[in-house]
Amino acid sequence: MEYDAIVIGAGLAGLAAAAEIADGGRKTLLLDQEPEASFGGQAWWSFGGLYLVDSPEQRRMGIRDSRELALQDWFGSAGFDRDEDEDYWGRKWAEAYVDWAAGEKRAWLRGMGIRFFPVVGWAERGGYLADGHGNSVPRFHIVWGTGPAIVAPFEKRIMEHRRNGRIDYRPRHRVERLIREQGAVVGASGSILVPSAAARGEASSADAAGSFEYRARAVLVASGGIGANHDLIRANWPRERLGDPPAEMLSGVPAHVDGRMLGVAEEAGGRLVNRDRMWHYTEGIRNWDPVWPRHGIRILPGPSSVWLDARGRRLPAPNFPGFDTLGTLEALRRTGFDYSWFILTQKIIEREFALSGSEQNPDLTGKSVRQVLGRALPGAAPPVRAFMEKGEDFVVAGSLAELVAGMNERAGANLLSLAEIERQLLARDREIDNAFAKDLQIAAIRGARRYRGDRWIRVARPHRLLDPKNGPLIAVRLRVVSRKTLGGLQTDLSGRVLDSAGSAIPGLYAAGEASGFGGGGMHGYRALEGTFLGGCLFTGRTAGRAIVDHLR
């Protein structure tokens, strides 16, 4: 055979796997349907958050963490309930991943030159009991340089192997069939697409100019999930848990993330599990400067904004910003509307609003210490300010009456009552003046500020929303933005794809989102954030090394 291994997908998982296989001295074919401009896949666009346990960054911030606490949080969040079947391997991958995050993960990344922002973020805070959902402590480590800085060392490794002849990278090659002979997967075939000048993330032509067929002793699927295929998302939507899917969603990923390759792998005998589990954000806003169709940006909120449903009713505890993504999605789907609202002040947006994505954080992405320090100055960050001025989902007003009128106008419906919203905000403001407040969101804000990282740069000082000196008032319309596929091809701890009988298909492997980040769903129902990029790295590295062992 011309190649020892074929890797399908030039995203982070595929790059990690291909680099490991080539490091092992094996000739590897790297295929991707997109043009070379999109090398690195979704990881390039990411905010660059990575989940680490008991790291030096945590200890310097006074955070006490441990593998045992992290595993308790993971299992409390995952809610595995299909242990003898679909969750069997996902649970094993979860344990292995937490061990890695508490062990060699950081040293491995630093060995490739990856560094971290010193303040650790606190995502998915939970709000339930000790053994329930959420991170008990901050674990969200932001890579200095965001997504591009994660992709860069793997791009460097791939380029070195392209020069020494161990990796043959072929963009615009769309795999349409896995070749299976005598029970083993021995290659891949498909269409060579016409050249495309599409920039990174832009939709490219799907027209074919030819065909290909390549063979190898191992084939790895690292093609991502279904996040941009809204029809498939709705077909898999768990109506019994979450009600009807939104009629309108935003996309947090480029259009090529369509899940097509999952169907190809299933046709070759691979088993897809946990199809009903996905990770959709509820704090999505439409990008005023879109790169891909229905381009949505997620707000990374602090805990202080007041969250209202489409009729202006405050969401119940613990559905506060940044606490429980899945729980909030469930609560919002029960309202019958596809959108909700934040109400906040200028002081809150200055301190608490960040936007997900490398392109929305030019200071961190560009590694500019001066610009990062500028976040402490008065005024919203420039990307946030641009959305306030140009985004269709923002309303800024000098009075509550003006704000509510603008919200009704923006929604195209007269659903919001000024009197009712004023009543709720006044009740909330009275609690701010009370050191013994019963409002659980206010208790959560005060609790967050006991963490130095939140107090310094993330959580605004508690204040009255209706006090004019804290204004102007701001409302943000929020929609569901599709993101990650939590289910996928079921794999064992070597990344080998399993069939419906639970047996490994010889020659077939999967990594990254295509494998549910390990085992067909190592997150269960909920993710703790910083675990998607890490899941791609871990599964890609593991499968790549397993392929090297297999080829021996």
Coordinates of C-alpha atoms in Angstrom, one line a residue:
M1 CA 0.0 0.0 0.0
E2 CA 1.1 3.5 -0.7
Y3 CA 0.1 4.7 2.8
D4 CA 0.2 3.2 6.2
A5 CA -2.7 5.3 7.5
I6 CA -5.4 7.6 6.3
V7 CA -6.7 10.4 8.5
I8 CA -10.0 12.0 7.4
G9 CA -10.3 15.6 8.7
A10 CA -7.7 18.3 9.2
G11 CA -9.2 19.7 12.4
L12 CA -7.4 19.5 15.7
A13 CA -8.2 15.8 16.4
G14 CA -7.0 14.9 12.9
L15 CA -3.8 17.0 13.2
A16 CA -3.0 15.5 16.6
A17 CA -3.5 11.9 15.2
A18 CA -1.6 12.5 12.0
A19 CA 1.3 14.0 13.8
E20 CA 1.5 11.1 16.2
I21 CA 1.4 8.5 13.4
A22 CA 4.0 10.3 11.4
D23 CA 6.2 10.7 14.5
G24 CA 6.0 6.9 14.7
G25 CA 7.6 6.7 11.3
R26 CA 4.5 5.8 9.3
K27 CA 3.4 7.4 6.0
T28 CA 0.1 9.1 6.5
L29 CA -2.5 10.6 4.1
L30 CA -4.4 13.5 5.5
L31 CA -7.6 14.2 3.7
D32 CA -10.0 17.2 4.1
Q33 CA -12.9 18.4 2.0
E34 CA -12.2 22.1 2.7
P35 CA -9.5 24.3 1.1
E36 CA -6.1 24.7 2.8
A37 CA -7.3 28.1 4.2
S38 CA -9.4 26.1 6.7
F39 CA -6.5 24.0 8.0
G40 CA -7.1 23.5 11.7
G41 CA -10.9 23.4 11.5
Q42 CA -13.1 24.7 14.3
A43 CA -10.2 24.9 16.8
W44 CA -8.8 27.9 15.0
W45 CA -12.0 29.9 15.7
S46 CA -12.1 28.9 19.4
F47 CA -11.6 31.0 22.5
G48 CA -8.9 28.6 23.4
G49 CA -10.2 27.3 26.7
L50 CA -8.7 24.1 28.1
Y51 CA -9.8 22.1 31.1
L52 CA -6.9 21.4 33.6
V53 CA -7.0 20.0 37.1
D54 CA -4.8 21.1 40.0
S55 CA -2.6 23.2 37.7
P56 CA 0.0 25.7 38.8
E57 CA -2.3 28.5 37.4
Q58 CA -5.0 27.3 39.8
R59 CA -2.7 27.1 42.8
R60 CA -1.4 30.6 42.2
M61 CA -5.0 31.9 42.2
G62 CA -5.6 30.1 45.5
I63 CA -7.7 27.4 44.0
R64 CA -7.6 24.0 45.6
D65 CA -8.4 21.2 43.1
S66 CA -7.9 17.5 42.9
R67 CA -8.5 14.6 40.5
E68 CA -11.2 13.2 43.0
L69 CA -13.1 16.5 43.0
A70 CA -12.9 16.8 39.2
L71 CA -14.1 13.3 38.7
Q72 CA -17.0 14.0 41.1
D73 CA -17.9 17.1 39.1
W74 CA -17.6 15.3 35.8
F75 CA -19.9 12.4 36.7
G76 CA -22.4 14.7 38.4
S77 CA -22.6 16.7 35.2
A78 CA -22.5 13.8 32.8
G79 CA -25.4 12.0 34.3
F80 CA -24.5 8.7 32.6
D81 CA -27.6 6.6 32.6
R82 CA -26.9 4.0 29.8
D83 CA -24.0 2.4 31.6
E84 CA -24.3 -1.1 30.1
D85 CA -24.6 0.1 26.5
E86 CA -24.2 3.5 25.0
D87 CA -22.4 5.1 28.0
Y88 CA -20.1 2.1 28.8
W89 CA -17.1 3.4 26.8
G90 CA -17.9 7.1 27.3
R91 CA -17.5 6.7 31.1
K92 CA -14.2 4.9 30.7
W93 CA -13.0 7.8 28.4
A94 CA -14.2 10.3 30.9
E95 CA -12.1 8.7 33.7
A96 CA -9.0 8.6 31.4
Y97 CA -9.5 12.2 30.3
V98 CA -9.7 13.5 33.9
D99 CA -6.6 11.5 34.7
W100 CA -4.8 13.2 31.8
A101 CA -6.1 16.7 32.7
A102 CA -4.8 16.1 36.2
G103 CA -1.6 14.6 35.0
E104 CA 0.6 15.1 31.9
K105 CA -1.7 17.2 29.7
R106 CA -0.3 20.6 30.8
A107 CA 3.4 19.5 30.5
W108 CA 2.7 17.9 27.1
L109 CA 1.2 21.2 25.8
R110 CA 3.9 23.3 27.3
G111 CA 6.5 21.1 25.6
M112 CA 5.0 22.3 22.3
G113 CA 5.2 25.9 23.4
I114 CA 1.6 26.5 24.5
R115 CA 1.2 28.9 27.4
F116 CA -1.8 30.0 29.5
F117 CA -3.3 33.3 30.6
P118 CA -2.7 33.5 34.4
V119 CA -6.3 34.0 35.5
V120 CA -8.3 30.8 35.4
G121 CA -12.0 31.1 34.4
W122 CA -14.9 29.6 36.2
A123 CA -17.4 28.1 33.6
E124 CA -20.5 26.0 34.2
R125 CA -20.8 26.8 37.9
G126 CA -23.8 24.5 38.5
G127 CA -25.9 25.7 41.3
Y128 CA -27.1 22.3 42.6
L129 CA -25.8 19.9 45.3
A130 CA -22.2 18.9 45.8
D131 CA -22.5 15.8 43.6
G132 CA -24.6 17.5 40.9
H133 CA -23.7 19.5 37.8
G134 CA -21.0 22.1 37.6
N135 CA -17.4 22.9 38.2
S136 CA -16.8 23.2 42.0
V137 CA -13.7 25.4 41.3
P138 CA -12.4 27.4 38.3
R139 CA -10.8 25.1 35.7
F140 CA -11.1 27.0 32.4
H141 CA -7.5 27.8 31.3
I142 CA -7.3 30.3 28.4
V143 CA -4.5 29.6 26.0
W144 CA -2.3 32.7 25.4
G145 CA -3.0 33.3 21.7
T146 CA -6.5 31.5 21.8
G147 CA -7.4 29.0 19.1
P148 CA -4.7 29.8 16.6
A149 CA -2.0 29.2 19.2
I150 CA -3.4 25.7 19.9
V151 CA -3.4 24.9 16.2
A152 CA 0.1 26.3 15.5
P153 CA 2.3 23.6 17.1
F154 CA 0.4 20.9 15.3
E155 CA 0.6 22.8 12.0
K156 CA 4.3 23.0 12.6
R157 CA 4.6 19.2 13.2
I158 CA 2.5 18.5 10.1
M159 CA 4.6 20.8 8.0
E160 CA 7.8 19.1 9.1
H161 CA 6.4 15.7 8.2
R162 CA 5.2 17.0 4.8
R163 CA 8.7 18.1 4.1
N164 CA 10.2 14.7 5.2
G165 CA 7.6 12.8 3.1
R166 CA 5.7 11.2 6.0
I167 CA 2.5 13.2 5.6
D168 CA 0.7 13.8 2.3
Y169 CA -1.9 16.5 2.9
R170 CA -4.7 16.7 0.3
P171 CA -7.4 19.3 0.7
R172 CA -10.6 19.4 -1.4
H173 CA -10.9 15.6 -1.1
R174 CA -14.4 14.6 0.1
V175 CA -14.6 11.1 1.5
E176 CA -17.8 9.4 0.4
R177 CA -17.1 5.7 1.2
L178 CA -14.9 3.7 3.5
I179 CA -13.6 0.6 1.7
R180 CA -14.2 -2.6 3.7
E181 CA -12.8 -6.0 2.7
Q182 CA -13.0 -9.2 4.6
G183 CA -14.4 -7.4 7.6
A184 CA -11.6 -4.8 7.8
V185 CA -11.6 -1.1 6.6
V186 CA -8.7 -0.8 4.1
G187 CA -9.2 2.6 2.5
A188 CA -11.4 5.5 1.5
S189 CA -12.8 6.8 -1.8
G190 CA -14.7 9.9 -2.8
S191 CA -14.7 13.0 -4.9
I192 CA -12.0 15.6 -5.6
L193 CA -13.7 18.9 -5.4
V194 CA -13.0 21.9 -7.6
P195 CA -10.5 24.3 -6.3
S196 CA -11.9 27.0 -4.0
A197 CA -10.6 30.4 -3.0
A198 CA -13.0 30.5 0.0
A199 CA -11.4 32.1 3.0
R200 CA -11.2 30.3 6.4
G201 CA -14.7 29.4 7.6
E202 CA -16.5 30.5 4.4
A203 CA -18.7 28.1 2.5
S204 CA -16.8 26.4 -0.3
S205 CA -18.1 24.8 -3.5
A206 CA -19.3 21.2 -3.3
D207 CA -18.8 20.6 -7.1
A208 CA -16.7 17.6 -8.0
A209 CA -13.9 17.6 -10.6
G210 CA -12.8 14.0 -10.2
S211 CA -12.6 11.0 -8.0
F212 CA -10.1 9.2 -5.8
E213 CA -9.5 5.9 -4.0
Y214 CA -6.7 5.3 -1.5
R215 CA -5.8 2.3 0.6
A216 CA -4.1 1.9 4.0
R217 CA -3.9 -0.5 6.9
A218 CA -5.7 2.0 9.2
V219 CA -8.3 4.7 8.6
L220 CA -9.1 7.3 11.2
V221 CA -12.3 9.4 11.1
A222 CA -11.8 12.9 12.6
S223 CA -14.4 14.8 10.6
G224 CA -16.3 16.6 13.4
G225 CA -20.0 16.6 14.3
I226 CA -23.3 17.9 13.0
G227 CA -23.4 21.5 14.4
A228 CA -24.2 23.2 11.1
N229 CA -26.8 20.7 9.9
H230 CA -29.9 22.1 11.6
D231 CA -32.1 19.5 9.9
L232 CA -30.2 16.7 11.4
I233 CA -30.1 18.4 14.8
R234 CA -33.8 18.7 14.7
A235 CA -34.2 15.0 13.6
N236 CA -32.1 14.0 16.6
W237 CA -33.6 16.5 19.1
P238 CA -34.8 14.8 22.4
R239 CA -38.3 16.1 22.5
E240 CA -39.2 14.1 25.6
R241 CA -36.4 15.9 27.5
L242 CA -36.3 19.4 25.9
G243 CA -39.6 19.8 24.1
D244 CA -39.7 20.9 20.5
P245 CA -36.5 22.2 18.8
P246 CA -36.2 25.9 17.9
A247 CA -37.7 26.9 14.6
E248 CA -34.7 29.2 14.2
M249 CA -31.1 28.6 15.5
L250 CA -27.8 30.2 14.9
S251 CA -24.7 28.3 13.9
G252 CA -21.6 28.3 16.0
V253 CA -19.6 26.4 13.4
P254 CA -19.0 26.7 9.7
A255 CA -21.3 25.1 7.1
H256 CA -19.1 22.1 6.4
V257 CA -19.7 20.7 9.9
D258 CA -22.6 18.7 8.6
G259 CA -22.2 15.2 10.0
R260 CA -22.0 13.6 6.6
M261 CA -18.9 11.5 7.4
L262 CA -20.7 10.0 10.5
G263 CA -23.2 8.5 8.1
V264 CA -20.3 7.2 5.9
A265 CA -18.7 5.5 8.9
E266 CA -22.1 4.1 10.0
E267 CA -22.5 2.6 6.5
A268 CA -19.2 0.9 7.0
G269 CA -20.5 -0.8 10.2
G270 CA -19.6 1.7 12.8
R271 CA -22.0 2.2 15.7
L272 CA -23.4 5.7 16.4
V273 CA -24.5 6.2 20.0
N274 CA -26.1 9.0 22.1
R275 CA -27.5 10.8 19.0
D276 CA -29.8 12.8 21.2
R277 CA -27.0 14.5 23.2
M278 CA -25.7 17.9 21.9
W279 CA -24.3 21.0 23.4
H280 CA -26.2 24.1 22.3
Y281 CA -25.6 27.5 23.9
T282 CA -28.5 29.7 24.9
E283 CA -26.6 33.1 25.0
G284 CA -26.2 33.4 21.2
I285 CA -26.3 36.6 19.2
R286 CA -26.2 37.0 15.4
N287 CA -22.8 38.1 14.2
W288 CA -23.1 41.5 12.5
D289 CA -20.1 40.6 10.4
P290 CA -20.8 36.9 9.5
V291 CA -18.2 34.5 8.1
W292 CA -20.5 31.5 7.6
P293 CA -24.3 31.2 7.2
R294 CA -26.4 32.0 10.3
H295 CA -23.1 32.8 12.1
G296 CA -23.8 33.1 15.8
I297 CA -21.5 34.3 18.5
R298 CA -21.8 33.1 22.1
I299 CA -21.6 35.6 24.9
L300 CA -19.4 34.4 27.7
P301 CA -21.3 36.1 30.5
G302 CA -20.5 36.9 34.1
P303 CA -23.3 36.1 36.6
S304 CA -24.9 39.5 37.1
S305 CA -27.2 40.0 34.1
V306 CA -30.9 39.5 34.8
W307 CA -32.2 36.8 32.5
L308 CA -35.8 37.1 31.3
D309 CA -37.9 34.8 29.0
A310 CA -39.5 36.2 25.9
R311 CA -42.5 37.4 28.0
G312 CA -40.3 39.2 30.5
R313 CA -40.4 36.7 33.3
R314 CA -37.2 36.2 35.2
L315 CA -35.8 32.7 34.9
P316 CA -35.8 30.6 38.0
A317 CA -32.7 29.5 40.0
P318 CA -30.2 28.3 39.1
N319 CA -30.7 29.4 35.5
F320 CA -28.2 32.3 35.9
P321 CA -25.7 33.3 33.2
G322 CA -22.8 30.8 33.2
F323 CA -24.3 28.2 35.6
D324 CA -26.1 25.5 33.7
T325 CA -26.3 25.6 29.9
L326 CA -28.5 22.4 29.5
G327 CA -30.8 23.3 32.4
T328 CA -31.3 26.8 31.0
L329 CA -32.0 25.4 27.5
E330 CA -34.6 23.1 29.0
A331 CA -36.3 25.9 30.8
L332 CA -36.3 28.2 27.8
R333 CA -37.7 25.5 25.4
R334 CA -40.7 25.2 27.8
T335 CA -41.6 28.9 27.1
G336 CA -42.5 28.2 23.5
F337 CA -40.2 30.9 22.2
D338 CA -36.9 30.8 20.4
Y339 CA -35.3 33.7 22.2
S340 CA -34.8 35.3 25.6
W341 CA -33.3 38.5 27.1
F342 CA -30.5 39.8 29.3
I343 CA -31.0 43.1 31.0
L344 CA -27.9 44.7 32.4
T345 CA -26.0 48.0 32.9
Q346 CA -23.0 49.6 31.4
K347 CA -21.0 48.6 34.5
I348 CA -21.9 45.0 34.0
I349 CA -21.1 44.9 30.3
E350 CA -17.7 46.6 30.9
R351 CA -16.7 43.9 33.3
E352 CA -18.6 40.8 32.5
F353 CA -19.2 40.5 28.8
A354 CA -16.7 38.5 26.7
L355 CA -17.4 37.0 23.3
S356 CA -16.4 33.5 22.3
G357 CA -14.0 33.0 19.5
S358 CA -10.4 33.9 18.5
E359 CA -11.5 36.7 16.2
Q360 CA -13.6 38.3 19.0
N361 CA -10.6 38.5 21.3
P362 CA -7.9 40.2 19.3
D363 CA -5.9 41.1 22.5
L364 CA -5.6 37.5 23.7
T365 CA -5.3 36.1 20.2
G366 CA -2.6 38.7 19.3
K367 CA -0.8 38.1 22.7
S368 CA -0.9 41.8 23.5
V369 CA -0.3 42.4 27.1
R370 CA -1.1 46.1 26.7
Q371 CA -4.5 45.4 25.1
V372 CA -5.4 42.8 27.7
L373 CA -4.6 45.4 30.5
G374 CA -6.9 47.7 28.6
R375 CA -9.9 45.5 29.6
A376 CA -9.6 47.0 33.1
L377 CA -10.2 50.5 31.8
P378 CA -13.7 52.1 31.6
G379 CA -15.8 51.1 28.6
A380 CA -16.7 47.8 27.0
A381 CA -14.1 45.9 25.0
P382 CA -13.9 47.0 21.3
P383 CA -15.5 43.8 20.0
V384 CA -18.4 44.1 22.5
R385 CA -18.8 47.8 21.7
A386 CA -19.0 46.9 18.0
F387 CA -22.0 44.6 18.7
M388 CA -23.6 47.2 20.8
E389 CA -23.4 49.7 17.9
K390 CA -24.0 47.3 15.0
G391 CA -25.6 44.1 16.3
E392 CA -29.3 43.5 15.7
D393 CA -29.7 42.0 19.2
F394 CA -28.7 44.9 21.3
V395 CA -30.9 47.7 22.8
V396 CA -29.3 50.6 24.7
A397 CA -31.4 53.1 26.5
G398 CA -31.3 55.8 29.1
S399 CA -34.5 54.7 30.9
L400 CA -36.3 51.5 31.5
A401 CA -39.4 52.7 29.6
E402 CA -37.2 53.4 26.6
L403 CA -35.5 50.0 27.0
V404 CA -38.7 48.0 27.1
A405 CA -40.1 49.8 24.1
G406 CA -36.9 49.0 22.2
M407 CA -37.1 45.4 23.2
N408 CA -40.7 45.0 22.0
E409 CA -39.8 46.8 18.8
R410 CA -36.7 44.5 18.3
A411 CA -38.8 41.4 18.9
G412 CA -41.6 42.5 16.6
A413 CA -44.2 41.8 19.3
N414 CA -45.7 43.6 22.3
L415 CA -45.0 40.9 24.8
L416 CA -43.1 42.8 27.4
S417 CA -44.8 44.8 30.1
L418 CA -42.9 47.8 31.5
A419 CA -44.8 47.5 34.8
E420 CA -43.9 43.8 35.3
I421 CA -40.3 44.2 34.4
E422 CA -39.9 47.2 36.6
R423 CA -41.5 45.3 39.5
Q424 CA -39.0 42.5 39.1
L425 CA -36.0 44.8 38.8
L426 CA -37.0 46.9 41.8
A427 CA -37.4 43.7 43.9
R428 CA -33.9 42.6 42.8
D429 CA -32.5 46.1 43.6
R430 CA -33.9 46.0 47.1
E431 CA -32.0 42.8 47.7
I432 CA -28.7 44.4 46.6
D433 CA -29.1 46.8 49.6
N434 CA -29.6 43.8 51.9
A435 CA -26.6 42.1 53.2
F436 CA -28.8 39.1 54.0
A437 CA -30.4 38.8 50.5
K438 CA -32.5 35.8 49.8
D439 CA -32.1 36.3 46.0
L440 CA -30.0 33.3 45.0
Q441 CA -28.5 35.2 42.0
I442 CA -27.2 37.9 44.3
A443 CA -25.8 35.3 46.6
A444 CA -24.1 33.7 43.6
I445 CA -22.6 37.1 42.6
R446 CA -21.2 37.7 46.0
G447 CA -19.9 34.2 46.1
A448 CA -18.2 34.6 42.8
R449 CA -16.4 37.8 44.0
R450 CA -14.8 35.8 46.7
Y451 CA -12.6 34.3 44.0
R452 CA -9.8 36.7 43.1
G453 CA -10.0 36.1 39.4
D454 CA -13.7 37.0 39.3
R455 CA -13.3 40.0 41.5
W456 CA -10.4 41.4 39.5
I457 CA -11.6 41.1 35.9
R458 CA -14.8 39.1 35.6
V459 CA -17.6 40.0 38.0
A460 CA -18.9 43.6 38.5
R461 CA -19.4 45.0 41.9
P462 CA -23.1 44.4 42.9
H463 CA -25.2 47.4 42.2
R464 CA -28.7 48.6 41.6
L465 CA -29.7 48.2 37.9
L466 CA -32.2 51.1 38.0
D467 CA -29.8 53.6 39.5
P468 CA -29.1 56.0 36.6
K469 CA -25.4 56.4 37.7
N470 CA -24.9 52.7 36.6
G471 CA -26.4 53.2 33.2
P472 CA -27.2 53.3 30.4
L473 CA -29.4 50.2 30.6
I474 CA -28.8 47.5 28.0
A475 CA -30.9 44.6 26.8
V476 CA -29.6 41.7 24.7
R477 CA -31.8 39.3 22.7
L478 CA -30.4 35.8 23.0
R479 CA -31.0 32.8 20.8
V480 CA -29.8 29.2 20.7
V481 CA -26.5 28.7 18.9
S482 CA -25.7 25.2 17.8
R483 CA -22.2 24.0 18.7
K484 CA -21.0 20.5 19.7
T485 CA -22.1 16.9 19.1
L486 CA -21.8 15.0 22.4
G487 CA -22.6 11.6 20.9
G488 CA -20.8 9.9 18.0
L489 CA -19.0 6.8 16.9
Q490 CA -18.5 4.4 19.8
T491 CA -14.8 3.7 20.4
D492 CA -12.8 1.7 22.8
L493 CA -9.9 3.2 24.8
S494 CA -7.6 2.8 21.7
G495 CA -10.0 4.8 19.5
R496 CA -11.0 1.7 17.6
V497 CA -14.6 2.0 16.2
L498 CA -17.0 -0.6 17.5
D499 CA -19.8 -2.3 15.6
S500 CA -23.4 -3.0 16.8
A501 CA -22.1 -6.2 18.5
G502 CA -19.5 -4.2 20.5
S503 CA -16.6 -5.6 18.5
A504 CA -13.8 -3.5 17.1
I505 CA -13.9 -3.0 13.3
P506 CA -10.3 -3.9 12.1
G507 CA -8.6 -0.9 10.7
L508 CA -11.2 1.7 11.6
Y509 CA -10.5 4.4 14.3
A510 CA -12.3 7.7 15.3
A511 CA -11.2 10.7 17.3
G512 CA -12.5 14.1 18.3
E513 CA -16.1 15.2 17.9
A514 CA -16.8 12.3 15.5
S515 CA -16.3 9.9 18.5
G516 CA -18.2 12.1 21.0
F517 CA -14.8 13.2 22.2
G518 CA -14.2 9.6 23.2
G519 CA -16.2 6.4 23.5
G520 CA -19.3 7.9 21.7
G521 CA -19.9 10.5 24.4
M522 CA -17.5 11.1 27.3
H523 CA -19.4 14.2 28.4
G524 CA -22.7 12.4 28.9
Y525 CA -25.5 15.0 28.9
R526 CA -23.4 18.0 30.0
A527 CA -20.0 19.5 29.3
L528 CA -17.8 21.3 31.8
E529 CA -16.2 23.6 29.2
G530 CA -12.6 23.6 28.1
T531 CA -13.2 19.9 27.4
F532 CA -13.9 20.0 23.6
L533 CA -10.5 21.1 22.4
G534 CA -8.9 18.9 25.1
G535 CA -11.1 16.0 24.0
C536 CA -9.9 16.4 20.4
L537 CA -6.3 16.5 21.6
F538 CA -6.6 13.5 23.8
T539 CA -8.6 11.3 21.5
G540 CA -6.4 12.3 18.5
R541 CA -3.2 11.6 20.4
T542 CA -4.5 8.3 21.8
A543 CA -5.8 7.0 18.5
G544 CA -2.7 8.1 16.6
R545 CA -0.4 6.2 19.0
A546 CA -2.7 3.2 18.9
I547 CA -2.5 3.1 15.1
V548 CA 1.3 3.2 15.3
D549 CA 1.2 0.2 17.7
H550 CA -1.3 -1.6 15.4
L551 CA 1.0 -1.0 12.3
R552 CA 3.9 -2.6 14.1

